[in-house]
Short mmCIF file of C-alpha atoms and ligand atoms in Angstrom, two decimals:
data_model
loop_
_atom_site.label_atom_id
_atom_site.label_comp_id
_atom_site.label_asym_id
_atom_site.label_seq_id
_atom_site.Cartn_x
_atom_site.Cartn_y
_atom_site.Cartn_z
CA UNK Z 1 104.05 71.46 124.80
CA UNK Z 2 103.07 68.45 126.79
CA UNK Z 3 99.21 68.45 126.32
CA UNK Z 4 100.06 67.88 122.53
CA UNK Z 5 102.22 64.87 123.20
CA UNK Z 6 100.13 62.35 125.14
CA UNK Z 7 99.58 58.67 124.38
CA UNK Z 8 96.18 59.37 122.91
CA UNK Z 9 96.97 62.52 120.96
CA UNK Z 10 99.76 60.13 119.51
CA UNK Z 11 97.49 56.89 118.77
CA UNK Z 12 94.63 59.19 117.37
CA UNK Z 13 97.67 60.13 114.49
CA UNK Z 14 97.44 56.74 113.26
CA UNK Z 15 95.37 57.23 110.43
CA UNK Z 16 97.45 60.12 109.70
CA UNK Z 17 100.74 57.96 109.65
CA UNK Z 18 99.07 54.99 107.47
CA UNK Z 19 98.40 57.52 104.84
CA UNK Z 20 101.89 58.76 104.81
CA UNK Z 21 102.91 55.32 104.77
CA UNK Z 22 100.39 53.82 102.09
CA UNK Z 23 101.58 56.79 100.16
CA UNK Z 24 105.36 55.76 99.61
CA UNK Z 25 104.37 52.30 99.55
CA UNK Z 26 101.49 53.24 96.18
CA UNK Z 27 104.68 55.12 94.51
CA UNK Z 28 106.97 52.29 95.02
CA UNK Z 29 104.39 49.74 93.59
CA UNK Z 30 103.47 51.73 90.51
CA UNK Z 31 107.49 52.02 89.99
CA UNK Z 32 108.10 48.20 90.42
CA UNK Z 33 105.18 46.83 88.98
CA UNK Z 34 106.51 48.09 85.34
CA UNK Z 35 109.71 46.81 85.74
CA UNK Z 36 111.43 43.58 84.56
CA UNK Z 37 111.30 41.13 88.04
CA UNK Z 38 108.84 44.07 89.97
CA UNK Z 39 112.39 44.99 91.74
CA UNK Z 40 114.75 47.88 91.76
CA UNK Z 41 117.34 49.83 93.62
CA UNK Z 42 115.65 52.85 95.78
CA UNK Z 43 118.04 55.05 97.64
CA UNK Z 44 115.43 54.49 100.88
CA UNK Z 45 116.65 57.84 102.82
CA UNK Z 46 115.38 60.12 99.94
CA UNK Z 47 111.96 57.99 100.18
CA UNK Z 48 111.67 57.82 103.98
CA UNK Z 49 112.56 61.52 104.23
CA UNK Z 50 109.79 62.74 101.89
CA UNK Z 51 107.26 60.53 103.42
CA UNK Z 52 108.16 61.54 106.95
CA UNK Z 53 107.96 64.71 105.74
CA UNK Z 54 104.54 64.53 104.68
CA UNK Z 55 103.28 62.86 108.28
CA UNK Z 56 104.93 65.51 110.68
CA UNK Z 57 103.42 68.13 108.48
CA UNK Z 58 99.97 66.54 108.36
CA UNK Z 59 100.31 65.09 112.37
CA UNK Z 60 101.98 68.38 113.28
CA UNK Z 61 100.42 70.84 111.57
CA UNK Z 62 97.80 69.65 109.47
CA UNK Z 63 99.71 71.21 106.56
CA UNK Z 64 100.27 69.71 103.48
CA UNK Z 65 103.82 69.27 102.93
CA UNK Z 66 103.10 66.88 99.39
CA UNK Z 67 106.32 65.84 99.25
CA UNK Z 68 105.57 62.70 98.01
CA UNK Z 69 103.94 64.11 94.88
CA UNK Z 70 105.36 67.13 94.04
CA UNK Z 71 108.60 68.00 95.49
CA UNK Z 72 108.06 71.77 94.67
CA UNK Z 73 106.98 73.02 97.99
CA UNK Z 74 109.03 75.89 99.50
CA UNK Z 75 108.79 74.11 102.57
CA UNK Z 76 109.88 70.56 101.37
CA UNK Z 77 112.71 71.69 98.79
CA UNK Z 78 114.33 74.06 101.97
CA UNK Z 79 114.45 71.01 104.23
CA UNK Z 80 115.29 68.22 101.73
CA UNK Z 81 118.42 66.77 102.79
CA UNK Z 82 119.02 69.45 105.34
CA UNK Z 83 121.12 67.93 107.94
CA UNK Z 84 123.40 66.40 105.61
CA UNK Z 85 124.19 69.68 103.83
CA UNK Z 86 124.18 71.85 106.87
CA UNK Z 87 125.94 69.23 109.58
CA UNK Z 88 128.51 67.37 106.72
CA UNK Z 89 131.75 67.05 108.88
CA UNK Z 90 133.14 70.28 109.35
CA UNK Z 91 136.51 71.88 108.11
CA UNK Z 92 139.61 72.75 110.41
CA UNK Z 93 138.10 76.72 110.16
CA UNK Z 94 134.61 75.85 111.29
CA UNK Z 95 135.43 73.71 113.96
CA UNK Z 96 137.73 76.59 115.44
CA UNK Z 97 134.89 78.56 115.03
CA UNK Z 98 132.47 76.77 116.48
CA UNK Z 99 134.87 76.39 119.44
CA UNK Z 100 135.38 80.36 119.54
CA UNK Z 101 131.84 81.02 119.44
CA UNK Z 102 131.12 78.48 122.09
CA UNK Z 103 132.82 80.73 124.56
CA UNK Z 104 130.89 83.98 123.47
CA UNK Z 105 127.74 85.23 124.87
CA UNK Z 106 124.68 84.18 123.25
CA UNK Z 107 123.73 87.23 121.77
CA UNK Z 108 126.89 87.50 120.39
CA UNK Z 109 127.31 83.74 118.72
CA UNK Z 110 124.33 84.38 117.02
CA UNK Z 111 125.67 87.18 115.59
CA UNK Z 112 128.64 85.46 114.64
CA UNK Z 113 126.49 82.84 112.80
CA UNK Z 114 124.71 85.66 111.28
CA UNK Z 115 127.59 87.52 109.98
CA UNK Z 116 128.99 83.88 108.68
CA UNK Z 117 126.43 82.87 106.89
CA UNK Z 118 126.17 85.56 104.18
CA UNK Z 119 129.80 83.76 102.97
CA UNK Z 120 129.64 80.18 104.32
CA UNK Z 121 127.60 78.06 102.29
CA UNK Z 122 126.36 75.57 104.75
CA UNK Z 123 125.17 77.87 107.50
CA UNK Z 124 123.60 80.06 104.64
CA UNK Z 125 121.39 76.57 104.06
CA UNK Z 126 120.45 76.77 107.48
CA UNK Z 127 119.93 80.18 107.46
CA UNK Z 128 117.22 80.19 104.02
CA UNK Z 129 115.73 77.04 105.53
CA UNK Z 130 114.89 78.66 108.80
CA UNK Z 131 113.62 81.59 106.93
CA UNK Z 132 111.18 79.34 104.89
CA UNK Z 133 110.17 77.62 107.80
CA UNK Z 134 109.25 80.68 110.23
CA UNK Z 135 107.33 81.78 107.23
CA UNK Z 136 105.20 78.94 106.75
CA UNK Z 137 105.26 78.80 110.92
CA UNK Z 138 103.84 82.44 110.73
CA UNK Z 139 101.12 82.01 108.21
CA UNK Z 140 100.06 78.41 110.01
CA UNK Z 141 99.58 80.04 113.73
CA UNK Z 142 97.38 82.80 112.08
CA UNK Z 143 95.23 80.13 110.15
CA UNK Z 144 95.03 77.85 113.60
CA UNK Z 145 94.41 80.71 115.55
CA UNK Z 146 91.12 81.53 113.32
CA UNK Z 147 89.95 78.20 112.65
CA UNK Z 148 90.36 77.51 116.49
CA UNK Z 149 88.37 80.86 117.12
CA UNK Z 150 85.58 79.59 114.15
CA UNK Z 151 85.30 76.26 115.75
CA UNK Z 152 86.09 76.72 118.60
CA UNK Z 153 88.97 74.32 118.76
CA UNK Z 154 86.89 71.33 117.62
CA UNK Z 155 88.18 68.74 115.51
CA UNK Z 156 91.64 69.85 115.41
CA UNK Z 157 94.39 66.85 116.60
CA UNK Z 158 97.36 67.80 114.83
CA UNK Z 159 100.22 68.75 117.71
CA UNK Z 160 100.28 72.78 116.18
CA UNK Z 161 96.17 73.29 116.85
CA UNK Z 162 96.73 71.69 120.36
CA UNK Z 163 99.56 73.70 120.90
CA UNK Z 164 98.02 76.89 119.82
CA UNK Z 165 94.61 76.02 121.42
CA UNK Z 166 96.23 75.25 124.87
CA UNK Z 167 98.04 78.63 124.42
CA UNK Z 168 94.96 80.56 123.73
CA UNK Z 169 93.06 78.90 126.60
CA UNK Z 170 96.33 79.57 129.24
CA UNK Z 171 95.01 82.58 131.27
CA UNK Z 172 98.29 83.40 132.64
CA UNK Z 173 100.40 85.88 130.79
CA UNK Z 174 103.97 85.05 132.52
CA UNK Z 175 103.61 81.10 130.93
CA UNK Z 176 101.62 82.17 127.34
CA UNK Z 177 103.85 81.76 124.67
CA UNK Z 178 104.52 84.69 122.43
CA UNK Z 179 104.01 84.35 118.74
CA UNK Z 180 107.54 84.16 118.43
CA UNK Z 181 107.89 81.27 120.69
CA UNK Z 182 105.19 79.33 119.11
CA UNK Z 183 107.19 79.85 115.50
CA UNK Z 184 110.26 78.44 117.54
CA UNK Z 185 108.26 75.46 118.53
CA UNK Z 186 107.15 74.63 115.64
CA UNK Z 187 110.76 74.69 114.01
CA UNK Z 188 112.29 72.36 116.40
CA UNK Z 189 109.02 70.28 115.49
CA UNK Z 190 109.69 70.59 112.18
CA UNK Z 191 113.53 69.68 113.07
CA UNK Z 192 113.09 66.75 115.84
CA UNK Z 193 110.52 65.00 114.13
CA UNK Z 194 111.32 64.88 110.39
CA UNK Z 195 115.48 63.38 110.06
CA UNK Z 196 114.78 61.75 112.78
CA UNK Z 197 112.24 59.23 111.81
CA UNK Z 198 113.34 59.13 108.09
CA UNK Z 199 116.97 57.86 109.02
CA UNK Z 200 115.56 55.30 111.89
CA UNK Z 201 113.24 53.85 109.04
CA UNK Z 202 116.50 53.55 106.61
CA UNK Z 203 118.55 52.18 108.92
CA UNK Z 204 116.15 48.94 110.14
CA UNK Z 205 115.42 48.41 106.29
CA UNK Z 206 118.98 48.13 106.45
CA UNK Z 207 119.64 45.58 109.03
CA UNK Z 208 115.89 43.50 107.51
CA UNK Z 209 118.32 43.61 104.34
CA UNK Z 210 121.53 42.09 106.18
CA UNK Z 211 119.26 39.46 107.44
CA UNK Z 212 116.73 38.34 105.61
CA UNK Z 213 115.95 35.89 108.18
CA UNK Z 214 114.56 38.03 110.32
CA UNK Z 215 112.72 40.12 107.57
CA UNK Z 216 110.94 36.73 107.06
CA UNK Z 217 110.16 35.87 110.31
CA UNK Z 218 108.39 39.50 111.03
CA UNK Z 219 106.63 39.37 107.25
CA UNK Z 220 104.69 35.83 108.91
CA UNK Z 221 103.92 37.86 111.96
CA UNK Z 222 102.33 40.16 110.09
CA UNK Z 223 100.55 37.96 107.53
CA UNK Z 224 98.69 36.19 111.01
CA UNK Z 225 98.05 39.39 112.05
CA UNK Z 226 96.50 40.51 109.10
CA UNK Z 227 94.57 37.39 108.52
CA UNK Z 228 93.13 37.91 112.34
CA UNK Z 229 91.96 41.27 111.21
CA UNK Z 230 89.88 40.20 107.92
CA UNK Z 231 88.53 37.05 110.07
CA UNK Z 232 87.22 40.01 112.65
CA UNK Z 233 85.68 41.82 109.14
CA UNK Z 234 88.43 44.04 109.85
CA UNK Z 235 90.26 45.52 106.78
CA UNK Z 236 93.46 43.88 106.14
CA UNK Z 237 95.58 47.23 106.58
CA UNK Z 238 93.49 48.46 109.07
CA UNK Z 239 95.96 48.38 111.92
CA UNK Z 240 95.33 50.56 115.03
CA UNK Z 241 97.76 51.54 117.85
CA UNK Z 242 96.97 48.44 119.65
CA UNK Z 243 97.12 46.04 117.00
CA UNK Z 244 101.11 47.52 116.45
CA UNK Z 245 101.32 47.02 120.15
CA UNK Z 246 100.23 43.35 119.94
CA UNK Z 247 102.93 42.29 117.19
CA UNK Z 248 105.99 40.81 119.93
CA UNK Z 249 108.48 40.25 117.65
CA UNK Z 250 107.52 43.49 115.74
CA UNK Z 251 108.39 45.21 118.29
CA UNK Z 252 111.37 43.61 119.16
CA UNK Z 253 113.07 44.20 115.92
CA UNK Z 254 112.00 48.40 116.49
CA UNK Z 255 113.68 48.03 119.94
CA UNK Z 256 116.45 46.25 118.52
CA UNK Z 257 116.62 48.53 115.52
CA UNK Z 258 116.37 51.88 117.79
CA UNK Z 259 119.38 50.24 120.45
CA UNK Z 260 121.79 49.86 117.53
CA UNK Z 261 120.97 52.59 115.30
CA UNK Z 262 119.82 55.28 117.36
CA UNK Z 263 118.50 58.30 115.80
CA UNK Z 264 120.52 60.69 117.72
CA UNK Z 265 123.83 59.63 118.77
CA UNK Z 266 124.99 61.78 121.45
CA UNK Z 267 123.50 64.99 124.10
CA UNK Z 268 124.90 67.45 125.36
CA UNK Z 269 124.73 69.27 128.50
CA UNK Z 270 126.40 71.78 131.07
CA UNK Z 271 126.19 71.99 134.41
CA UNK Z 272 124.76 74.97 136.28
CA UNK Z 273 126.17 74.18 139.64
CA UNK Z 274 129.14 72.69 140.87
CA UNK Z 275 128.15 68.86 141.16
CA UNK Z 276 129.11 65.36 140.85
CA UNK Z 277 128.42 62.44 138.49
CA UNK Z 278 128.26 58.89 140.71
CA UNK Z 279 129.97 55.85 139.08
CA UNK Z 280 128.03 52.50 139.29
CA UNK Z 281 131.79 51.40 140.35
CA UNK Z 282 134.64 52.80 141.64
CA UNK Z 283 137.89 54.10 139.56
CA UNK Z 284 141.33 54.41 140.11
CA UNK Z 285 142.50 58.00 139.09
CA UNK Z 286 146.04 58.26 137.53
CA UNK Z 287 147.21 59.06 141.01
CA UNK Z 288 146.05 55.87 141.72
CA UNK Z 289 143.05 57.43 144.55
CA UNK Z 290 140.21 55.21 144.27
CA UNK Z 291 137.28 57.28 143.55
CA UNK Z 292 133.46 56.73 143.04
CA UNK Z 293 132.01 59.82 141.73
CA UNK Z 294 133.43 62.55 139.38
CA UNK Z 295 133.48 66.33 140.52
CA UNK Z 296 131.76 68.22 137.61
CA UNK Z 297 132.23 72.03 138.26
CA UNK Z 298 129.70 74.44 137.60
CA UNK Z 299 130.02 75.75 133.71
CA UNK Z 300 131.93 72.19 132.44
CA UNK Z 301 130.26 70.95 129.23
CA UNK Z 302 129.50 67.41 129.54
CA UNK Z 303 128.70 64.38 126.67
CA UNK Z 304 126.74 61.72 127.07
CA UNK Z 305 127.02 59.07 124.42
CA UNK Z 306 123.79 57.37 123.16
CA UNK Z 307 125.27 55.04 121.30
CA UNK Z 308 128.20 53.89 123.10
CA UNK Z 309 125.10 53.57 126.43
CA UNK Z 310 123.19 51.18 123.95
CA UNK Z 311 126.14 49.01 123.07
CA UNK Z 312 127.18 48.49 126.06
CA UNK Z 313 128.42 44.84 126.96
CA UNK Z 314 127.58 45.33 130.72
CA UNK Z 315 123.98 45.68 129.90
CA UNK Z 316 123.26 44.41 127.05
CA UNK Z 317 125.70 41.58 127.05
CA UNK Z 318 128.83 40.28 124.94
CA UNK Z 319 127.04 40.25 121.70
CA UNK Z 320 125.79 44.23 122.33
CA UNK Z 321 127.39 44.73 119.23
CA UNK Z 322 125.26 42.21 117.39
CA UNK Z 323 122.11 43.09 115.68
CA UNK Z 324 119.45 40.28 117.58
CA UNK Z 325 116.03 41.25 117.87
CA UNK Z 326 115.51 37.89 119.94
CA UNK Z 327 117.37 39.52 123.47
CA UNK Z 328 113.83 41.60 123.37
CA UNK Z 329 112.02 38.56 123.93
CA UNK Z 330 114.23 36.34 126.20
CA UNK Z 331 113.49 36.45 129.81
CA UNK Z 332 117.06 37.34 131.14
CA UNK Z 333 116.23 40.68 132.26
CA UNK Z 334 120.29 41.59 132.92
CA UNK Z 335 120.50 41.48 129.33
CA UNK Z 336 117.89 43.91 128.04
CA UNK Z 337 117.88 47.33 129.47
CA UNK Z 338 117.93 45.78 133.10
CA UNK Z 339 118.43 49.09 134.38
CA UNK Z 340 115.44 51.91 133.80
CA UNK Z 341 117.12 54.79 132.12
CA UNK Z 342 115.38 55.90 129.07
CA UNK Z 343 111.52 56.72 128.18
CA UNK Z 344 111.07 53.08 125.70
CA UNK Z 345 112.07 49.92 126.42
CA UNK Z 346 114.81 51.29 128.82
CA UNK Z 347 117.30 52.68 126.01
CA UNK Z 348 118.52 55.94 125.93
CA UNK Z 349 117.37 56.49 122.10
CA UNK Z 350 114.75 59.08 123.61
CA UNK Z 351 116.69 60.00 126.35
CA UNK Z 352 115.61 60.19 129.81
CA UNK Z 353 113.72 62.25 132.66
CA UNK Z 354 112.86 66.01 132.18
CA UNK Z 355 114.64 66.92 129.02
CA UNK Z 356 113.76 63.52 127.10
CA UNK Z 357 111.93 63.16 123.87
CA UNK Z 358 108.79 64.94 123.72
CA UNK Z 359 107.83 63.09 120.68
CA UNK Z 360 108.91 59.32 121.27
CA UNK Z 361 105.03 58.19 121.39
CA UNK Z 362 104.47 59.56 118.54
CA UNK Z 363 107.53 58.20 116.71
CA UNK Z 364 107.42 55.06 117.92
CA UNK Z 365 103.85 54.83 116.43
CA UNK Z 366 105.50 56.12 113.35
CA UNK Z 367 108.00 53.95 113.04
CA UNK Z 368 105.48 50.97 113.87
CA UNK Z 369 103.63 52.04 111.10
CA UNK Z 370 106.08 52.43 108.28
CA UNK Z 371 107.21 49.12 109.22
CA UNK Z 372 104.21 47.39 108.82
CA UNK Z 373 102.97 48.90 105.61
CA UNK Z 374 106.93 48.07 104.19
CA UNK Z 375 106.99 44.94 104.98
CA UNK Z 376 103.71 43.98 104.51
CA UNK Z 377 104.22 44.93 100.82
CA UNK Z 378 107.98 44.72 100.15
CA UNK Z 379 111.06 42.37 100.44
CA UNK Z 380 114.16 44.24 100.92
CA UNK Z 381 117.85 42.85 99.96
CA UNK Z 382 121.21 44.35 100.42
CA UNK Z 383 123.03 45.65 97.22
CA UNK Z 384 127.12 45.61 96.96
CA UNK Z 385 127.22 48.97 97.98
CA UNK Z 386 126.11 48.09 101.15
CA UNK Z 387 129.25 47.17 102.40
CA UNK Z 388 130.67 50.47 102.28
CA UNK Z 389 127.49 52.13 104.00
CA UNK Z 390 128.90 54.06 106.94
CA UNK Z 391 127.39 55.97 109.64
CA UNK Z 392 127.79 59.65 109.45
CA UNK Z 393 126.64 62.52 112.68
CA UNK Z 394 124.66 64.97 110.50
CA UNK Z 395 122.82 66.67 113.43
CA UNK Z 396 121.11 63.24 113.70
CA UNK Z 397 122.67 59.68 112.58
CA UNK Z 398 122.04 59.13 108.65
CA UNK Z 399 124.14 56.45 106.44
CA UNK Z 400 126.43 57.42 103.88
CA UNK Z 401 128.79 55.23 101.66
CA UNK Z 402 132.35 55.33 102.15
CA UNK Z 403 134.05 57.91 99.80
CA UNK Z 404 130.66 59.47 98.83
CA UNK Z 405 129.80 61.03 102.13
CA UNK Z 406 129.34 64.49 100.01
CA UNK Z 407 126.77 62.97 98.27
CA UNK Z 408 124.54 62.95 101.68
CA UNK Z 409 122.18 60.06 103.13
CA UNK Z 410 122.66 56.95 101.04
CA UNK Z 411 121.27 53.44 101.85
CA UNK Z 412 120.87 51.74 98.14
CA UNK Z 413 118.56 49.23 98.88
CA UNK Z 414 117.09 46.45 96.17
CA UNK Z 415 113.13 47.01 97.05
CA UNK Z 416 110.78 44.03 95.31
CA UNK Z 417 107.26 43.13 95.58
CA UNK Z 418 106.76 40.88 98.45
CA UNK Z 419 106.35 37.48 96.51
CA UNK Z 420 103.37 35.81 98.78
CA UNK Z 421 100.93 39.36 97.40
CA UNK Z 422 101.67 38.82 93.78
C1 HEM Q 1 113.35 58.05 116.07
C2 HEM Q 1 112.89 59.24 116.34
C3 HEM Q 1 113.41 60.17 117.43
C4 HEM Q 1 114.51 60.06 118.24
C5 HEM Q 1 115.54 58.95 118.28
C6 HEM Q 1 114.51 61.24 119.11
C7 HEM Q 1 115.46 61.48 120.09
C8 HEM Q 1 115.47 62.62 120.89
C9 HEM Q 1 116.46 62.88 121.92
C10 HEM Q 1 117.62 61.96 122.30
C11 HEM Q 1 116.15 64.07 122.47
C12 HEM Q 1 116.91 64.78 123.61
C13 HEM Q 1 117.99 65.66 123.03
C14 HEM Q 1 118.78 66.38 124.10
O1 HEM Q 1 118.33 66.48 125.22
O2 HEM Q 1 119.86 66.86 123.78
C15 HEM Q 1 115.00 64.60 121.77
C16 HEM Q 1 114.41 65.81 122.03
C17 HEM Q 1 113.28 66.27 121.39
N1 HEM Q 1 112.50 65.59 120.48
FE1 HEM Q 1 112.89 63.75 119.72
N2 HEM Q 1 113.44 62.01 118.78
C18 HEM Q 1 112.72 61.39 117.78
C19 HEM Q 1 111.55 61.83 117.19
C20 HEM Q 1 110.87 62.97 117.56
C21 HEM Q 1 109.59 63.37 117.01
C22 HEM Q 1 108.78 62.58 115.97
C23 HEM Q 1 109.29 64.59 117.58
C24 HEM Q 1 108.09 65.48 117.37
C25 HEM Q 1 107.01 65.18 116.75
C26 HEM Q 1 110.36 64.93 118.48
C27 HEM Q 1 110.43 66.08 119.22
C28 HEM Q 1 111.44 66.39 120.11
C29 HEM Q 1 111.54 67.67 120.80
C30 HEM Q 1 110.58 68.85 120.66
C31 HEM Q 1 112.67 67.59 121.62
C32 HEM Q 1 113.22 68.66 122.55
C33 HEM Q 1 112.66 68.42 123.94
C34 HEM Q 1 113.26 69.38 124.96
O3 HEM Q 1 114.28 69.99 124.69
O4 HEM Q 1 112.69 69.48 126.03
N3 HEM Q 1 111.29 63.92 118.44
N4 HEM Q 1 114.58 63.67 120.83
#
């Protein structure tokens, strides 16, 4: 998939995300604008996740999800809140279950699942959503396959076309991807790059909302920023990848934001060979041996924690646990990622070598993007429900409030017109 995923298929999707972005921003102003003080409480996760929506399907697929205006779609009512119904945390039964089918062939878990879900509501969720999904993912690889055949591939720059183009163009049957496969790849598209983005977006309007302080001082960054672009003739909103890339403390606060909140919390991974894992320092065992590597057999299931990586005190420092966009910008290198390990700004958010991301340029851009339009236009404040906002593993990380967690992603935020464009 990697000729879809470059840095300039990801900048040239800029346009694509400032629409997606403009577009929440235009329903939030026509909401606020009639009200009393031009403020109100939004529930930001139901927002972010229909806007994201909308840009994966348009920067995907070049499909038009229009989530933001009509929430009818097949596509956008079978994945609306879909990791929070599907991954909500599980009973005693499923969790023996999942354990059980762990140990089963492949074939035969899937099966399982199969069997399950015609009685278990959750996986029966899954199960129509994936349905939906292959559909549309069926009916989109025909219609890229012609237009790419009409065209002949020019014009198209959503990741699908590119995908499907590269595929068509790949004389060699063993690595040409079935149709099958390229329905597959376009679910875990659909998957990866949708919750993911919509939750990061929630949760750094959340910490701009527990200090406004820093909300302020990246609104001013902005507002120069903008002011350089109309003194170039420039369009105020006009921002391109390398304006986003020239904000500093922008981008510390997305750093910052993506180290404390990361989207996905935790891999996993098992290991085809007996091997070893090295320690950076040595451990006493309870039989008191010094040792500086662990033995990992072949076929042992191993977890590596995200989160706990990008809080912790050795690397970051003693206030890893503190939200501080500033560390991004100091010059005490021992305190910021010293180490190389991920694919942006040295956190594991995106994970690291082979198996990484695929899509961290192209949500980072996202993410950039969203938070410039939001704060450009809005000032965000915490409401007392706040303090009972919890984080919850839903497949990826979402926030939920403390004895409402059935209720799904919920991050009540008040949302008013930034004061210095009225
Ligand atoms: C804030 C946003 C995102 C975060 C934090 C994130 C994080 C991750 C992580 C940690 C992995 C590795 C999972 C593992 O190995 O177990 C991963 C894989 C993946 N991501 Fe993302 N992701 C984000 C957005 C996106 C977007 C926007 C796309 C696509 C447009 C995407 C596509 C993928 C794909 C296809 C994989 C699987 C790669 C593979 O298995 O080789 N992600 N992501």
């Amino acid at each position: 998939m990697n000729p879809a995923f470059g840095a300039s298929e990801a900048k040239a999707l800029v346009p694509i995300f400032s629409a997606a972005a403009s577009s929440l921003s235009n329903k939030w102003k026509d909401m606020l604008l009639v009200s009393n003080d031009q403020s109100d409480v939004f529930n930001i996760p139901k927002w972010t996740s229909r806007a994201t929506l909308d840009a994966i399907g348009q920067a995907g697929f070049d499909y038009n999800f229009g989530a933001m205006e009509n929430q009818d779609n097949r596509l956008s009512k079978a994945y609306h809140n879909l990791f929070a119904d599907v991954f909500a945390a599980p009973s005693d039964r499923s969790m023996i279950i999942n354990a059980v089918a762990s140990l089963l062939p492949i074939k035969f878990m899937a099966r399982l699942f199969e069997y399950l879900s015609r009685s278990n509501p959750r996986l029966a969720r899954g199960r129509q959503a994936r349905e939906v999904a292959r559909e549309v993912a069926r009916e989109l690889v025909q219609e890229k396959s012609k237009e790419i055949l009409d065209r002949e591939g020019k014009g198209a720059r959503d990741v699908m076309s590119l995908l499907v183009k590269a595929n068509m163009a790949s004389q060699n049957e063993r690595t040409r991807m079935s149709d099958e496969e390229l329905y597959a790849q376009m679910l875990i598209i659909f998957i990866a790059g949708h919750e993911t983005t919509a939750n990061s977006i929630s949760w750094i309007l959340l910490e701009l909302s527990r200090h406004p302080e820093i909300q302020d001082k990246l609104r001013k960054e902005i507002r120069e920023k903008e002011s350089q672009l109309v003194s170039e003739g420039r369009s105020q909103s006009g921002f391109t990848a390398d304006d986003y890339d020239s904000l500093p403390y922008m981008n510390a606060v997305l750093k910052e934001a993506m180290r404390y909140h990361p989207a996905v919390i935790r891999m996993h991974r098992m290991a085809f060979v007996d091997d070893c894992l090295p320690l950076s320092e040595s451990i006493k065992t309870a039989s008191g041996k010094e040792i500086s590597e662990i033995p990992v057999p072949k076929g042992q299931k191993v977890m590596l924690s995200i989160g706990g990586y990008n809080r912790n005190k050795e690397v970051y420092g003693e206030d890893a646990h503190v939200f501080r966009p500033e560390r991004w910008l100091e010059n005490d290198d021992s305190k910021k990622g010293g180490t190389s390990i991920g694919v942006y700004a040295n956190l594991l958010t995106f994970s690291g070598g082979v198996r990484s991301c695929i899509g961290w340029r192209f949500a980072v851009l996202e993410l950039q993007t969203f938070l410039v339009e939001l704060i450009s236009n809005f000032e965000f404040s915490t409401t007392p429900k706040c303090d009972k906002i919890r984080r919850e593993t839903r497949g990826v990380m979402v926030p939920t409030i403390e004895g409402e967690v059935e209720k799904g992603g919920q991050c009540p935020l008040r949302v008013r017109i930034a004061r210095d464009t009225e």
